[in-house]
Coordinates of C-alpha atoms in Angstrom, one line a residue:
M453 CA 3.8 14.7 -40.6
A454 CA 1.5 14.1 -37.7
R455 CA -1.1 11.4 -38.5
D456 CA -4.7 10.9 -37.8
S457 CA -5.7 9.5 -34.5
S458 CA -4.8 6.0 -33.8
V459 CA -8.4 5.4 -32.7
A460 CA -11.2 7.4 -34.0
D461 CA -12.6 10.1 -31.7
D462 CA -16.2 8.8 -32.3
D463 CA -15.6 6.3 -29.4
R464 CA -15.6 3.2 -31.5
C465 CA -12.4 2.0 -29.7
V466 CA -14.2 1.3 -26.4
G467 CA -17.7 0.0 -25.8
E468 CA -19.8 0.1 -22.6
E469 CA -20.5 -3.6 -22.6
A470 CA -18.2 -6.5 -21.7
P471 CA -15.8 -7.4 -24.5
T472 CA -16.4 -10.5 -26.6
T473 CA -14.7 -13.5 -25.2
D474 CA -13.0 -16.3 -27.0
D475 CA -15.4 -18.4 -29.0
G476 CA -13.3 -21.4 -28.8
S477 CA -12.5 -21.6 -32.4
D478 CA -8.8 -21.1 -32.2
G479 CA -8.0 -24.1 -30.2
L480 CA -5.0 -22.5 -28.5
L481 CA -3.9 -23.0 -25.0
H482 CA -3.5 -19.4 -23.6
R483 CA -1.9 -18.9 -20.2
R484 CA -4.9 -19.1 -18.0
S485 CA -6.9 -21.6 -20.0
Y486 CA -3.9 -24.0 -19.7
M487 CA -3.8 -23.5 -15.8
K488 CA -7.4 -24.4 -15.7
L489 CA -6.8 -27.4 -17.9
A490 CA -3.8 -28.5 -15.7
G491 CA -5.9 -28.0 -12.5
A492 CA -3.1 -26.1 -10.9
T493 CA -3.6 -25.6 -7.2
T494 CA -0.8 -23.3 -6.3
A495 CA -0.9 -19.7 -5.3
A496 CA -3.7 -18.9 -7.8
A497 CA -6.4 -19.5 -5.3
A498 CA -7.5 -16.0 -6.0
T499 CA -7.1 -16.4 -9.8
F500 CA -10.6 -17.7 -10.5
G501 CA -12.5 -15.7 -7.9
T502 CA -12.4 -12.4 -6.1
S503 CA -10.6 -12.5 -2.8
A504 CA -9.1 -10.4 -0.2
S505 CA -5.4 -10.7 0.3
A506 CA -4.5 -11.9 3.7
A507 CA -1.0 -10.4 3.6
E508 CA -1.9 -7.1 2.0
D509 CA -4.8 -4.8 2.4
Y510 CA -6.2 -5.0 -1.1
E511 CA -8.6 -7.2 -3.1
V512 CA -7.7 -9.4 -6.1
I513 CA -10.0 -9.3 -9.1
P514 CA -9.2 -11.7 -12.0
A515 CA -10.0 -10.3 -15.3
N516 CA -12.7 -12.5 -17.1
G517 CA -14.2 -10.0 -19.7
Q518 CA -16.1 -8.0 -16.9
V519 CA -17.0 -4.3 -16.8
V520 CA -16.6 -2.6 -13.4
R521 CA -18.5 0.6 -13.3
V522 CA -17.7 3.5 -11.1
G523 CA -20.7 5.9 -10.6
R524 CA -21.0 9.5 -9.3
G525 CA -19.5 10.1 -5.9
E526 CA -18.2 6.4 -5.7
T527 CA -14.7 5.4 -4.6
F528 CA -12.9 2.3 -6.2
E529 CA -9.7 1.6 -4.4
N530 CA -7.2 -1.0 -3.2
K531 CA -7.7 -3.5 -6.0
L532 CA -5.2 -5.8 -7.8
I533 CA -6.6 -6.7 -11.3
D534 CA -5.1 -9.9 -12.4
L535 CA -4.6 -9.7 -16.1
T536 CA -2.7 -13.0 -16.4
T537 CA -6.1 -14.6 -17.1
G538 CA -5.7 -13.4 -20.7
K539 CA -9.1 -12.0 -20.6
S540 CA -10.3 -8.4 -21.1
F541 CA -11.1 -6.0 -18.3
L542 CA -12.8 -2.5 -18.4
L543 CA -12.9 -0.1 -15.6
L544 CA -15.7 2.2 -16.8
V545 CA -15.9 5.6 -15.0
E546 CA -19.5 6.9 -15.6
G547 CA -19.8 9.5 -12.8
A548 CA -17.9 12.6 -11.6
N549 CA -16.8 13.4 -8.1
S550 CA -15.4 9.9 -7.9
V551 CA -12.0 8.5 -6.8
I552 CA -10.0 5.6 -8.3
R553 CA -7.2 5.0 -6.0
N554 CA -4.5 2.3 -5.4
I555 CA -5.1 0.1 -8.4
G556 CA -2.6 -2.3 -9.7
F557 CA -3.0 -4.1 -13.1
E558 CA -0.7 -7.1 -12.9
G559 CA 0.5 -9.1 -15.9
L560 CA 0.8 -8.5 -19.7
Y561 CA -2.7 -7.4 -21.0
R562 CA -4.1 -9.6 -23.7
G563 CA -7.5 -8.1 -24.0
D564 CA -9.0 -6.1 -26.8
Q565 CA -9.8 -2.7 -25.5
F566 CA -8.6 0.0 -23.2
L567 CA -8.3 -0.8 -19.5
I568 CA -9.9 2.4 -18.2
S569 CA -12.6 4.3 -20.0
I570 CA -14.1 7.6 -18.8
R571 CA -17.6 8.9 -19.7
A572 CA -18.3 11.0 -16.6
D573 CA -20.6 14.0 -16.2
R574 CA -19.5 17.4 -14.9
G575 CA -17.3 17.5 -11.9
D576 CA -13.9 16.0 -10.9
V577 CA -12.4 12.5 -11.2
L578 CA -9.2 11.6 -9.4
F579 CA -7.0 8.7 -10.5
E580 CA -4.3 8.2 -7.8
N581 CA -1.5 5.6 -7.4
I582 CA -2.2 3.5 -10.4
Y583 CA 0.1 0.9 -11.9
M584 CA -0.3 -0.2 -15.5
G585 CA 3.3 -1.0 -16.1
D586 CA 3.3 -4.6 -17.3
G587 CA 2.1 -3.6 -20.7
A588 CA -0.1 -5.1 -23.4
T589 CA 0.0 -7.1 -26.6
K590 CA -1.8 -6.3 -29.8
E591 CA -1.9 -10.0 -30.8
G592 CA -5.5 -11.1 -31.6
A593 CA -6.9 -7.5 -31.3
D594 CA -9.8 -6.7 -33.5
F595 CA -9.4 -3.0 -33.8
V596 CA -6.4 -1.2 -35.1
H597 CA -3.2 -0.9 -32.9
G598 CA -4.6 -3.1 -30.1
P599 CA -5.3 -2.3 -26.5
G600 CA -4.5 1.0 -24.8
A601 CA -4.4 2.0 -21.1
V602 CA -6.7 5.0 -20.5
F603 CA -9.4 6.5 -22.9
M604 CA -11.5 9.6 -22.4
H605 CA -14.7 9.7 -24.4
K606 CA -15.9 12.9 -26.2
Q607 CA -19.0 12.7 -24.1
S608 CA -17.0 13.0 -20.9
Q609 CA -17.4 16.4 -19.2
A610 CA -15.4 15.8 -16.0
N611 CA -12.0 17.4 -15.1
L612 CA -9.6 14.5 -14.6
T613 CA -6.5 14.4 -12.5
F614 CA -3.9 11.5 -12.9
R615 CA -1.6 11.5 -9.9
R616 CA 1.3 9.1 -9.4
C617 CA 0.4 6.8 -12.4
N618 CA 2.7 4.3 -14.2
V619 CA 1.8 3.3 -17.7
Q620 CA 4.2 1.3 -20.0
G621 CA 4.1 -0.9 -23.0
F622 CA 0.6 -0.2 -24.4
P623 CA 0.6 -0.3 -28.3
N624 CA -2.5 2.1 -28.4
N625 CA -1.8 5.1 -26.2
G626 CA -1.0 5.5 -22.6
F627 CA -3.3 8.4 -21.7
Y628 CA -5.7 9.1 -24.6
C629 CA -7.2 12.4 -23.4
S630 CA -7.1 14.6 -26.5
N631 CA -10.9 14.7 -26.4
T632 CA -10.5 17.6 -23.9
A633 CA -10.4 19.7 -27.1
S634 CA -14.1 19.3 -27.3
G635 CA -14.7 20.8 -23.8
P636 CA -15.7 21.5 -21.2
S637 CA -13.4 19.0 -19.6
S638 CA -9.7 19.1 -18.7
V639 CA -6.9 16.8 -17.7
H640 CA -4.0 17.3 -15.2
F641 CA -1.1 14.8 -15.2
D642 CA 0.6 15.1 -11.9
T643 CA 3.8 13.0 -11.2
C644 CA 3.2 10.3 -13.8
F645 CA 5.5 8.0 -15.7
G646 CA 5.1 6.5 -19.2
K647 CA 7.5 4.4 -21.2
N648 CA 7.3 2.4 -24.6
N649 CA 3.7 3.3 -25.3
G650 CA 2.6 3.3 -28.9
V651 CA 1.1 6.4 -30.5
T652 CA 1.6 8.5 -27.5
T653 CA 2.0 8.5 -23.7
F654 CA 0.4 11.9 -22.8
R655 CA -2.2 12.9 -25.3
C656 CA -4.1 16.2 -24.5
A657 CA -5.4 19.4 -26.0
S658 CA -7.3 21.9 -23.8
G659 CA -5.9 25.2 -22.5
D660 CA -6.7 23.9 -19.1
D661 CA -4.6 20.8 -19.5
V662 CA -1.4 20.5 -17.5
I663 CA 1.5 18.0 -17.6
E664 CA 3.5 18.5 -14.4
N665 CA 6.4 16.6 -12.9
C666 CA 6.0 13.8 -15.4
V667 CA 8.5 11.6 -17.4
A668 CA 7.9 9.8 -20.7
Y669 CA 10.2 8.2 -23.3
N670 CA 10.4 5.2 -25.7
D671 CA 13.4 2.9 -26.1
N672 CA 11.8 -0.4 -27.1
T673 CA 12.1 -1.4 -30.8
D674 CA 10.1 -4.6 -30.4
Y675 CA 6.4 -3.7 -30.9
G676 CA 5.6 -6.0 -33.8
Q677 CA 4.1 -5.1 -37.2
G678 CA 3.9 -1.6 -38.4
Y679 CA 0.8 0.4 -39.6
G680 CA 0.6 3.0 -42.3
G681 CA 4.3 3.4 -42.6
Y682 CA 4.8 3.6 -38.9
T683 CA 5.6 1.0 -36.3
E684 CA 4.3 0.7 -32.8
T685 CA 7.6 2.2 -31.7
S686 CA 6.1 5.4 -33.1
G687 CA 5.2 6.6 -29.6
R688 CA 5.3 10.4 -29.0
P689 CA 6.0 11.1 -25.3
V690 CA 3.6 14.0 -25.6
W691 CA 1.0 14.7 -28.4
V692 CA -0.8 18.1 -28.2
W693 CA -3.9 18.3 -30.2
S694 CA -5.9 21.3 -31.5
G695 CA -7.5 23.3 -28.6
G696 CA -6.1 25.7 -26.0
N697 CA -2.5 26.1 -24.8
V698 CA -1.3 23.1 -22.8
T699 CA 1.0 23.9 -20.0
I700 CA 4.0 21.6 -19.3
R701 CA 6.3 22.2 -16.3
D702 CA 9.0 20.3 -14.4
S703 CA 8.7 17.4 -16.9
H704 CA 11.1 15.4 -19.0
F705 CA 10.8 13.6 -22.3
A706 CA 13.0 11.9 -24.8
D707 CA 12.7 10.7 -28.4
G708 CA 13.3 7.1 -29.3
P709 CA 12.7 5.1 -32.5
Y710 CA 10.1 7.7 -33.3
P711 CA 12.2 10.9 -33.8
Y712 CA 10.2 13.4 -31.8
A713 CA 10.2 14.1 -28.0
M714 CA 7.0 16.0 -28.6
V715 CA 4.4 16.6 -31.3
A716 CA 1.8 19.4 -31.6
G717 CA -1.0 19.5 -34.1
A718 CA -3.1 16.7 -35.7
N719 CA -5.7 16.1 -38.4
G720 CA -4.9 19.4 -40.2
S721 CA -5.3 21.5 -37.1
A722 CA -2.8 23.3 -35.0
G723 CA -1.9 22.6 -31.3
R724 CA -0.4 24.9 -28.8
A725 CA 1.8 24.3 -25.7
T726 CA 4.0 26.2 -23.3
F727 CA 7.0 24.2 -22.1
E728 CA 7.9 26.1 -18.9
S729 CA 10.5 23.9 -17.1
G730 CA 12.1 20.5 -17.3
G731 CA 14.0 19.0 -20.1
Y732 CA 13.8 17.1 -23.4
R733 CA 16.0 15.1 -25.8
G734 CA 15.4 15.1 -29.5
T735 CA 13.2 17.5 -31.4
I736 CA 9.7 19.0 -31.3
Q737 CA 7.5 18.7 -34.2
R738 CA 5.2 21.6 -34.9
A739 CA 2.6 20.3 -37.4
N740 CA -0.1 22.3 -39.2
G741 CA 1.2 25.7 -38.0
S742 CA 1.3 24.7 -34.3
T743 CA 3.0 26.7 -31.7
V744 CA 5.2 25.3 -28.9
T745 CA 7.0 27.9 -26.6
V746 CA 10.0 26.5 -24.8
A747 CA 11.3 28.6 -22.0
D748 CA 15.0 29.1 -21.1
A749 CA 14.5 26.9 -18.0
V750 CA 14.1 23.8 -20.3
S751 CA 17.2 21.8 -20.6
S752 CA 18.4 19.4 -23.3
D753 CA 19.5 16.8 -20.6
P754 CA 16.3 15.3 -19.3
D755 CA 16.0 13.3 -16.1
L756 CA 14.2 10.1 -17.2
S757 CA 14.1 8.4 -13.7
V758 CA 10.7 7.4 -12.3
P759 CA 9.2 10.4 -10.4
D760 CA 9.1 10.1 -6.6
G761 CA 6.0 8.3 -5.3
V762 CA 5.0 6.6 -8.6
P763 CA 4.3 2.9 -8.0
T764 CA 6.7 0.5 -9.6
S765 CA 4.6 -2.8 -9.2
A766 CA 0.9 -3.7 -9.2
K767 CA 1.1 -4.9 -5.6
A768 CA 2.7 -1.8 -4.4
A769 CA 0.0 0.3 -6.1
A770 CA -2.9 -1.9 -4.8
S771 CA -1.6 -1.8 -1.2
G772 CA -0.9 1.8 -1.3
D773 CA 2.6 1.5 -0.2
S774 CA 4.1 3.3 -3.0
S775 CA 2.2 6.6 -2.3
A776 CA 4.7 7.5 0.5
A777 CA 7.8 6.0 -1.2
S778 CA 10.2 8.0 -3.2
S779 CA 11.7 6.9 -6.5
A780 CA 15.1 7.1 -4.9
E781 CA 14.1 4.6 -2.2
V782 CA 12.6 2.3 -4.8
N783 CA 15.6 2.5 -7.0
A784 CA 17.9 1.8 -4.1
E785 CA 15.9 -1.2 -3.1
S786 CA 15.9 -2.5 -6.6
A787 CA 19.6 -2.0 -7.0
A788 CA 20.1 -3.9 -3.7
D789 CA 17.9 -6.7 -4.9
E790 CA 19.7 -7.0 -8.2
E791 CA 23.1 -7.0 -6.4
Q792 CA 22.0 -9.8 -4.2
R793 CA 20.0 -11.7 -6.8
S794 CA 22.6 -11.6 -9.4
H795 CA 21.3 -14.5 -11.6
V796 CA 18.4 -14.7 -13.9
V797 CA 16.4 -17.6 -15.2
L798 CA 14.3 -16.9 -18.3
V799 CA 11.8 -19.4 -19.6
D800 CA 11.0 -18.4 -23.2
G801 CA 7.8 -20.1 -24.4
D802 CA 6.7 -21.3 -27.9
A803 CA 3.4 -20.6 -29.3
S804 CA 3.2 -24.2 -30.7
D805 CA 2.4 -25.8 -27.3
V806 CA 2.5 -25.2 -23.5
T807 CA 5.8 -25.5 -21.6
R808 CA 5.7 -26.5 -18.0
Y809 CA 8.7 -25.8 -15.9
E810 CA 10.0 -26.3 -12.4
F811 CA 13.4 -25.3 -10.9
A812 CA 15.0 -25.0 -7.5
V813 CA 17.7 -22.7 -6.2
D814 CA 19.6 -22.7 -3.0
G815 CA 19.0 -19.0 -2.3
A816 CA 16.3 -16.4 -2.6
V817 CA 14.2 -16.1 -5.8
E818 CA 11.6 -13.7 -7.1
S819 CA 9.7 -12.9 -10.3
A820 CA 11.1 -10.4 -12.7
N821 CA 10.2 -8.4 -15.9
H822 CA 13.5 -9.2 -17.4
E823 CA 13.7 -9.1 -21.2
G824 CA 10.0 -8.3 -21.5
A825 CA 8.7 -11.2 -19.3
S826 CA 5.4 -10.9 -17.7
I827 CA 4.7 -11.5 -14.0
D828 CA 2.1 -14.1 -13.4
V829 CA 0.6 -14.4 -10.0
S830 CA -0.1 -18.2 -10.5
D831 CA 3.6 -18.9 -10.8
E832 CA 4.3 -20.6 -7.4
I833 CA 7.5 -19.7 -5.5
T834 CA 8.0 -21.6 -2.4
D835 CA 11.3 -22.0 -0.4
G836 CA 13.5 -21.6 -3.4
R837 CA 11.4 -23.8 -5.6
V838 CA 9.5 -22.3 -8.6
S839 CA 6.9 -23.9 -10.9
G840 CA 4.8 -22.3 -13.8
A841 CA 3.9 -22.6 -17.4
V842 CA 4.6 -20.5 -20.6
A843 CA 3.2 -20.7 -24.1
D844 CA 3.7 -17.5 -26.3
W845 CA 5.2 -15.5 -23.6
K846 CA 8.1 -15.4 -21.2
D847 CA 8.5 -15.9 -17.5
A848 CA 11.6 -14.6 -15.7
F849 CA 13.0 -14.9 -12.2
R850 CA 16.0 -13.4 -10.4
F851 CA 17.8 -15.5 -7.8
D852 CA 21.0 -15.8 -5.8
G853 CA 22.9 -18.9 -5.0
D854 CA 23.0 -21.9 -7.4
L855 CA 20.5 -23.4 -9.8
E856 CA 20.1 -27.0 -8.2
A857 CA 17.3 -28.6 -10.2
L858 CA 15.5 -27.8 -13.5
T859 CA 12.7 -29.7 -15.2
V860 CA 11.2 -28.6 -18.5
D861 CA 8.3 -30.3 -20.4
G862 CA 7.4 -28.7 -23.7
P863 CA 9.1 -26.8 -26.6
G864 CA 10.2 -23.7 -24.6
T865 CA 13.8 -22.9 -23.8
V866 CA 15.4 -21.9 -20.6
L867 CA 18.2 -19.4 -20.3
V868 CA 20.3 -18.8 -17.3
D869 CA 22.1 -15.4 -17.3
G870 CA 21.4 -15.1 -21.0
E871 CA 22.8 -18.6 -21.9
A872 CA 20.6 -21.5 -23.1
V873 CA 20.9 -24.5 -20.7
D874 CA 20.1 -28.1 -20.8
P875 CA 17.7 -29.2 -18.0
A876 CA 19.4 -32.6 -17.9
D877 CA 22.4 -30.9 -16.4
Y878 CA 20.5 -29.8 -13.3
G879 CA 19.3 -32.3 -10.8
A880 CA 17.1 -35.3 -11.4
E881 CA 14.7 -35.4 -14.3
L882 CA 11.9 -36.6 -12.2
P883 CA 12.7 -34.9 -8.9
H884 CA 9.5 -35.7 -6.8
V885 CA 8.3 -38.9 -5.3
L886 CA 4.6 -39.8 -4.7
E887 CA 3.6 -42.9 -2.8
V888 CA 0.1 -44.4 -2.4
A889 CA -0.2 -46.9 0.5
G890 CA -3.0 -49.3 0.9
R891 CA -5.1 -49.8 4.1
G892 CA -5.8 -53.5 3.7
V893 CA -8.8 -53.1 1.3
P894 CA -8.6 -53.2 -2.6
T895 CA -8.3 -49.5 -3.7
S896 CA -8.2 -48.1 -7.2
F897 CA -6.9 -44.6 -7.8
E898 CA -6.0 -42.1 -10.5
I899 CA -3.4 -39.4 -10.3
S900 CA -2.4 -36.6 -12.7
V901 CA 0.6 -34.4 -12.7
E902 CA 1.7 -31.3 -14.7
G903 CA 4.8 -32.9 -16.0
E904 CA 5.9 -36.6 -16.5
I905 CA 5.3 -39.5 -14.2
E906 CA 6.6 -42.9 -14.1
L907 CA 6.3 -46.0 -11.9
D908 CA 9.2 -46.6 -9.5
G909 CA 9.5 -50.5 -10.0
E910 CA 7.3 -53.0 -11.8
D911 CA 3.5 -53.7 -11.6
D912 CA 1.1 -55.2 -14.1
T913 CA -1.9 -53.3 -12.7
T914 CA -0.5 -49.9 -13.4
T915 CA -1.2 -48.0 -16.7
I916 CA 0.3 -44.6 -17.6
A917 CA -1.2 -42.3 -20.2
G918 CA 0.6 -39.1 -20.7
S919 CA 0.8 -37.4 -17.2
T920 CA -1.9 -39.6 -15.7
V921 CA -1.6 -42.9 -14.0
Q922 CA -4.2 -45.4 -13.0
S923 CA -3.5 -48.2 -10.6
S924 CA -4.6 -50.1 -7.5
V925 CA -3.3 -51.1 -4.1
T926 CA -4.4 -53.2 -1.1
D927 CA -1.7 -54.1 1.5
G928 CA 1.5 -52.6 0.0
S929 CA 2.3 -49.3 -1.7
R930 CA 2.8 -47.9 -5.2
T931 CA 5.7 -45.4 -5.7
F932 CA 5.9 -43.0 -8.6
R933 CA 8.5 -40.4 -9.6
F934 CA 7.2 -37.3 -11.4
S935 CA 8.0 -33.6 -12.4
G936 CA 5.9 -30.6 -12.1
A937 CA 3.0 -30.3 -9.6
V938 CA 0.3 -32.9 -8.6
T939 CA -2.9 -31.7 -10.2
D940 CA -5.4 -34.5 -9.3
V941 CA -5.6 -37.4 -6.9
T942 CA -8.8 -39.4 -7.1
I943 CA -9.5 -42.5 -4.9
I944 CA -12.0 -44.3 -7.0
N945 CA -12.9 -47.0 -4.4
G946 CA -11.5 -48.2 -1.2
A947 CA -9.1 -46.3 1.0
A948 CA -5.5 -45.3 0.8
D949 CA -2.9 -42.7 2.1
A950 CA -0.9 -40.7 -0.3
S951 CA 2.3 -38.6 0.3
V952 CA 4.4 -36.3 -1.8
D953 CA 8.1 -36.1 -1.1
G954 CA 7.5 -37.8 2.3
E955 CA 4.7 -35.4 3.3
E956 CA 1.1 -36.7 3.6
I957 CA -1.4 -35.0 1.4
D958 CA -5.2 -35.0 1.3
P959 CA -6.6 -36.0 -2.1
A960 CA -9.5 -33.6 -1.5
D961 CA -7.0 -30.7 -2.0
Y962 CA -6.3 -31.8 -5.6
G963 CA -8.3 -31.5 -8.7
D964 CA -12.0 -32.3 -9.3
H965 CA -12.6 -35.6 -7.4
E966 CA -16.3 -36.0 -8.0
L967 CA -16.7 -39.5 -9.6
L968 CA -18.7 -38.4 -12.7
P969 CA -21.1 -41.0 -13.9
H970 CA -21.2 -40.8 -17.7
A971 CA -18.6 -41.2 -20.3
V972 CA -18.1 -40.1 -24.0
V973 CA -15.5 -41.6 -26.2
I974 CA -14.4 -40.1 -29.5
D975 CA -12.6 -42.9 -31.4
G976 CA -10.5 -41.9 -34.4
T977 CA -8.6 -45.1 -34.8
T978 CA -10.7 -46.2 -37.8
A979 CA -11.0 -42.8 -39.5
D980 CA -9.0 -42.0 -42.5
E981 CA -8.0 -38.5 -41.3
P982 CA -8.0 -36.5 -38.0
S983 CA -11.5 -35.6 -36.6
A984 CA -12.0 -32.3 -34.7
Y985 CA -14.7 -32.1 -32.2
S986 CA -16.2 -29.8 -29.7
F987 CA -19.1 -30.2 -27.2
E988 CA -20.5 -28.7 -24.1
T989 CA -22.0 -30.5 -21.1
S990 CA -24.6 -29.3 -18.7
G991 CA -22.4 -30.6 -15.8
A992 CA -18.8 -31.1 -14.9
V993 CA -16.5 -32.8 -17.3
V994 CA -12.9 -34.2 -17.0
K995 CA -10.5 -36.1 -19.2
S996 CA -10.4 -39.8 -18.9
T997 CA -8.6 -43.0 -20.0
H998 CA -11.8 -44.9 -20.1
S999 CA -12.0 -47.5 -22.8
E1000 CA -8.1 -47.4 -23.4
A1001 CA -8.4 -43.7 -24.4
T1002 CA -5.3 -41.5 -24.3
I1003 CA -5.1 -38.2 -22.5
D1004 CA -4.0 -35.5 -25.1
E1005 CA -2.5 -32.4 -23.6
D1006 CA -3.6 -30.3 -26.5
D1007 CA -7.3 -31.0 -25.8
V1008 CA -8.9 -28.1 -24.1
I1009 CA -11.5 -28.0 -21.4
E1010 CA -12.7 -24.5 -20.5
D1011 CA -15.5 -24.5 -17.9
R1012 CA -17.8 -27.1 -19.5
T1013 CA -16.8 -26.7 -23.1
V1014 CA -14.4 -29.2 -24.6
R1015 CA -12.3 -29.0 -27.8
G1016 CA -10.0 -31.6 -29.3
V1017 CA -8.7 -33.7 -32.1
A1018 CA -8.8 -37.5 -32.4
D1019 CA -6.4 -38.8 -35.0
N1020 CA -5.1 -42.4 -34.7
W1021 CA -6.3 -42.6 -31.1
A1022 CA -9.4 -42.3 -28.9
D1023 CA -10.3 -39.4 -26.5
A1024 CA -12.6 -40.0 -23.6
Y1025 CA -14.2 -37.8 -20.9
W1026 CA -16.2 -38.4 -17.8
F1027 CA -19.1 -36.0 -17.4
D1028 CA -22.2 -35.3 -15.5
G1029 CA -25.6 -34.1 -16.9
D1030 CA -26.2 -34.0 -20.6
I1031 CA -24.1 -33.3 -23.7
E1032 CA -25.2 -30.2 -25.5
D1033 CA -24.1 -28.7 -28.9
F1034 CA -21.8 -31.6 -30.0
T1035 CA -19.9 -30.8 -33.3
L1036 CA -17.8 -33.3 -35.2
R1037 CA -15.6 -32.5 -38.2
G1038 CA -14.4 -35.9 -39.5
H1039 CA -15.3 -39.6 -39.4
A1040 CA -14.5 -40.6 -35.8
T1041 CA -17.0 -42.7 -34.0
V1042 CA -18.7 -41.1 -31.0
D1043 CA -20.0 -43.3 -28.1
V1044 CA -22.0 -41.8 -25.3
Q1045 CA -22.3 -44.2 -22.2
Y1046 CA -24.5 -43.3 -19.4
N1047 CA -24.0 -44.5 -15.8
V1048 CA -20.9 -46.4 -16.7
R1049 CA -19.7 -47.0 -13.2
E1050 CA -23.0 -48.8 -12.3
Q1051 CA -22.4 -51.3 -15.2

């Protein structure tokens, strides 16, 4: 019954070059492209660049499609890889006698390849204290089954050791190391944990391969579409391919939706294994004449807890804190946290559009992986107040005390302790106050927020388009109520003071404030049908209400590339430099205006 490999052993699953990035054709607002569009200036200061953490002794590396190469004799350690960007990332190990230590991969992986690829020469490679427990999605993947965690190429000749590694939720293998069958390499899994990985968690073959003090099982039935009569729940905790006699000791496995705790043999060839000690629940499949020897010391009551010292979060792995901790300590701390933070807020996004949210509690609050939610480092948590955004994913938070305020802008739903709630039942709809006070000179300004904004009072000089307001002030002040976070404050001319909830702010801390000189207007008001457009500028570009245009939240700006649709309205943008590669599908009129501010 054992099937062919989920990814061909000819190495087609992983390339040496950086993965292909989005070509802009889908027009979707993915998690990080939305955050770039919104101009969020929260805790994601490290999201768009590489930075060292001030609080922890590790470096944050945002995934952006790059390949990080580890050569012979090199050490790559104390890194937190931010996968919430939605981009691919590849750690390519090209040289032996190297060490990869204290690495945490944070966020649901939405790339299209394995995270770690090994093509090393003869020698040893140590992977120690690695966390890949936030999982991956196969949505949008180009090759079968989607992304995996670790892949060992046929060309690799190194002996690999994986120590204290946590791999969960990858549709295309946790540790794909069955290429040890081709020799001369081997793999040693020492104190590792795997859960809900498609195809298999521990995949090996050589007589020198060892699985020791490890745990693996599957209990998740929600992996999406099936393939070849199987579903992504078809994850074997262990799959022993043809080769030598793999040794298993002090390890525990359990079957799940796929009915085997362990499988030996593949592609018409037999596999061999000796299960010396530990436990398993379910059955062992011996395909193609395979031999699996199970000693009397192996029980039918496996211990499926996380082995001592295995990191249970990306930050713990990156900082190296988990290397000295025991699973008992981790579980005790987790139980204490859950007892204290007895409530859960789950924000369930909708693929049709982005949903911005903000809420406040009168107690402690922290991110959680509840119900398959991903943890996003850009979600801001400050003094009991949380703000973030979701689309086709979930965010979850555990908290104690009471939920005092909740604002939601978009099609997503919010559940508190499993029950859907109405945001109108919690606090004010527009909880924040922004005030712009004049200094005695005529001053024009523009302000954008993530949620909704409205003028507190009446004023004929103020215009509001979507989440952006344009107004002016001289001696008095203008007051606005809004939800979400302030993303842009631009003083166009003159001088004024601005404050949010009574605290003075510096406009230079918000958004892109350069007064860009040129404008482009795409006017669809006279066209018979919607017009899709895309263009790229050689300089900066931002949305604008110039020429009575509206600001459409679905229009996307990524770096200097713009994509949008003009139907019965006009879209406008300020830009610098020149317009390059303009494409229009439809009959909207396009007006490019240079040096508008000087006219």
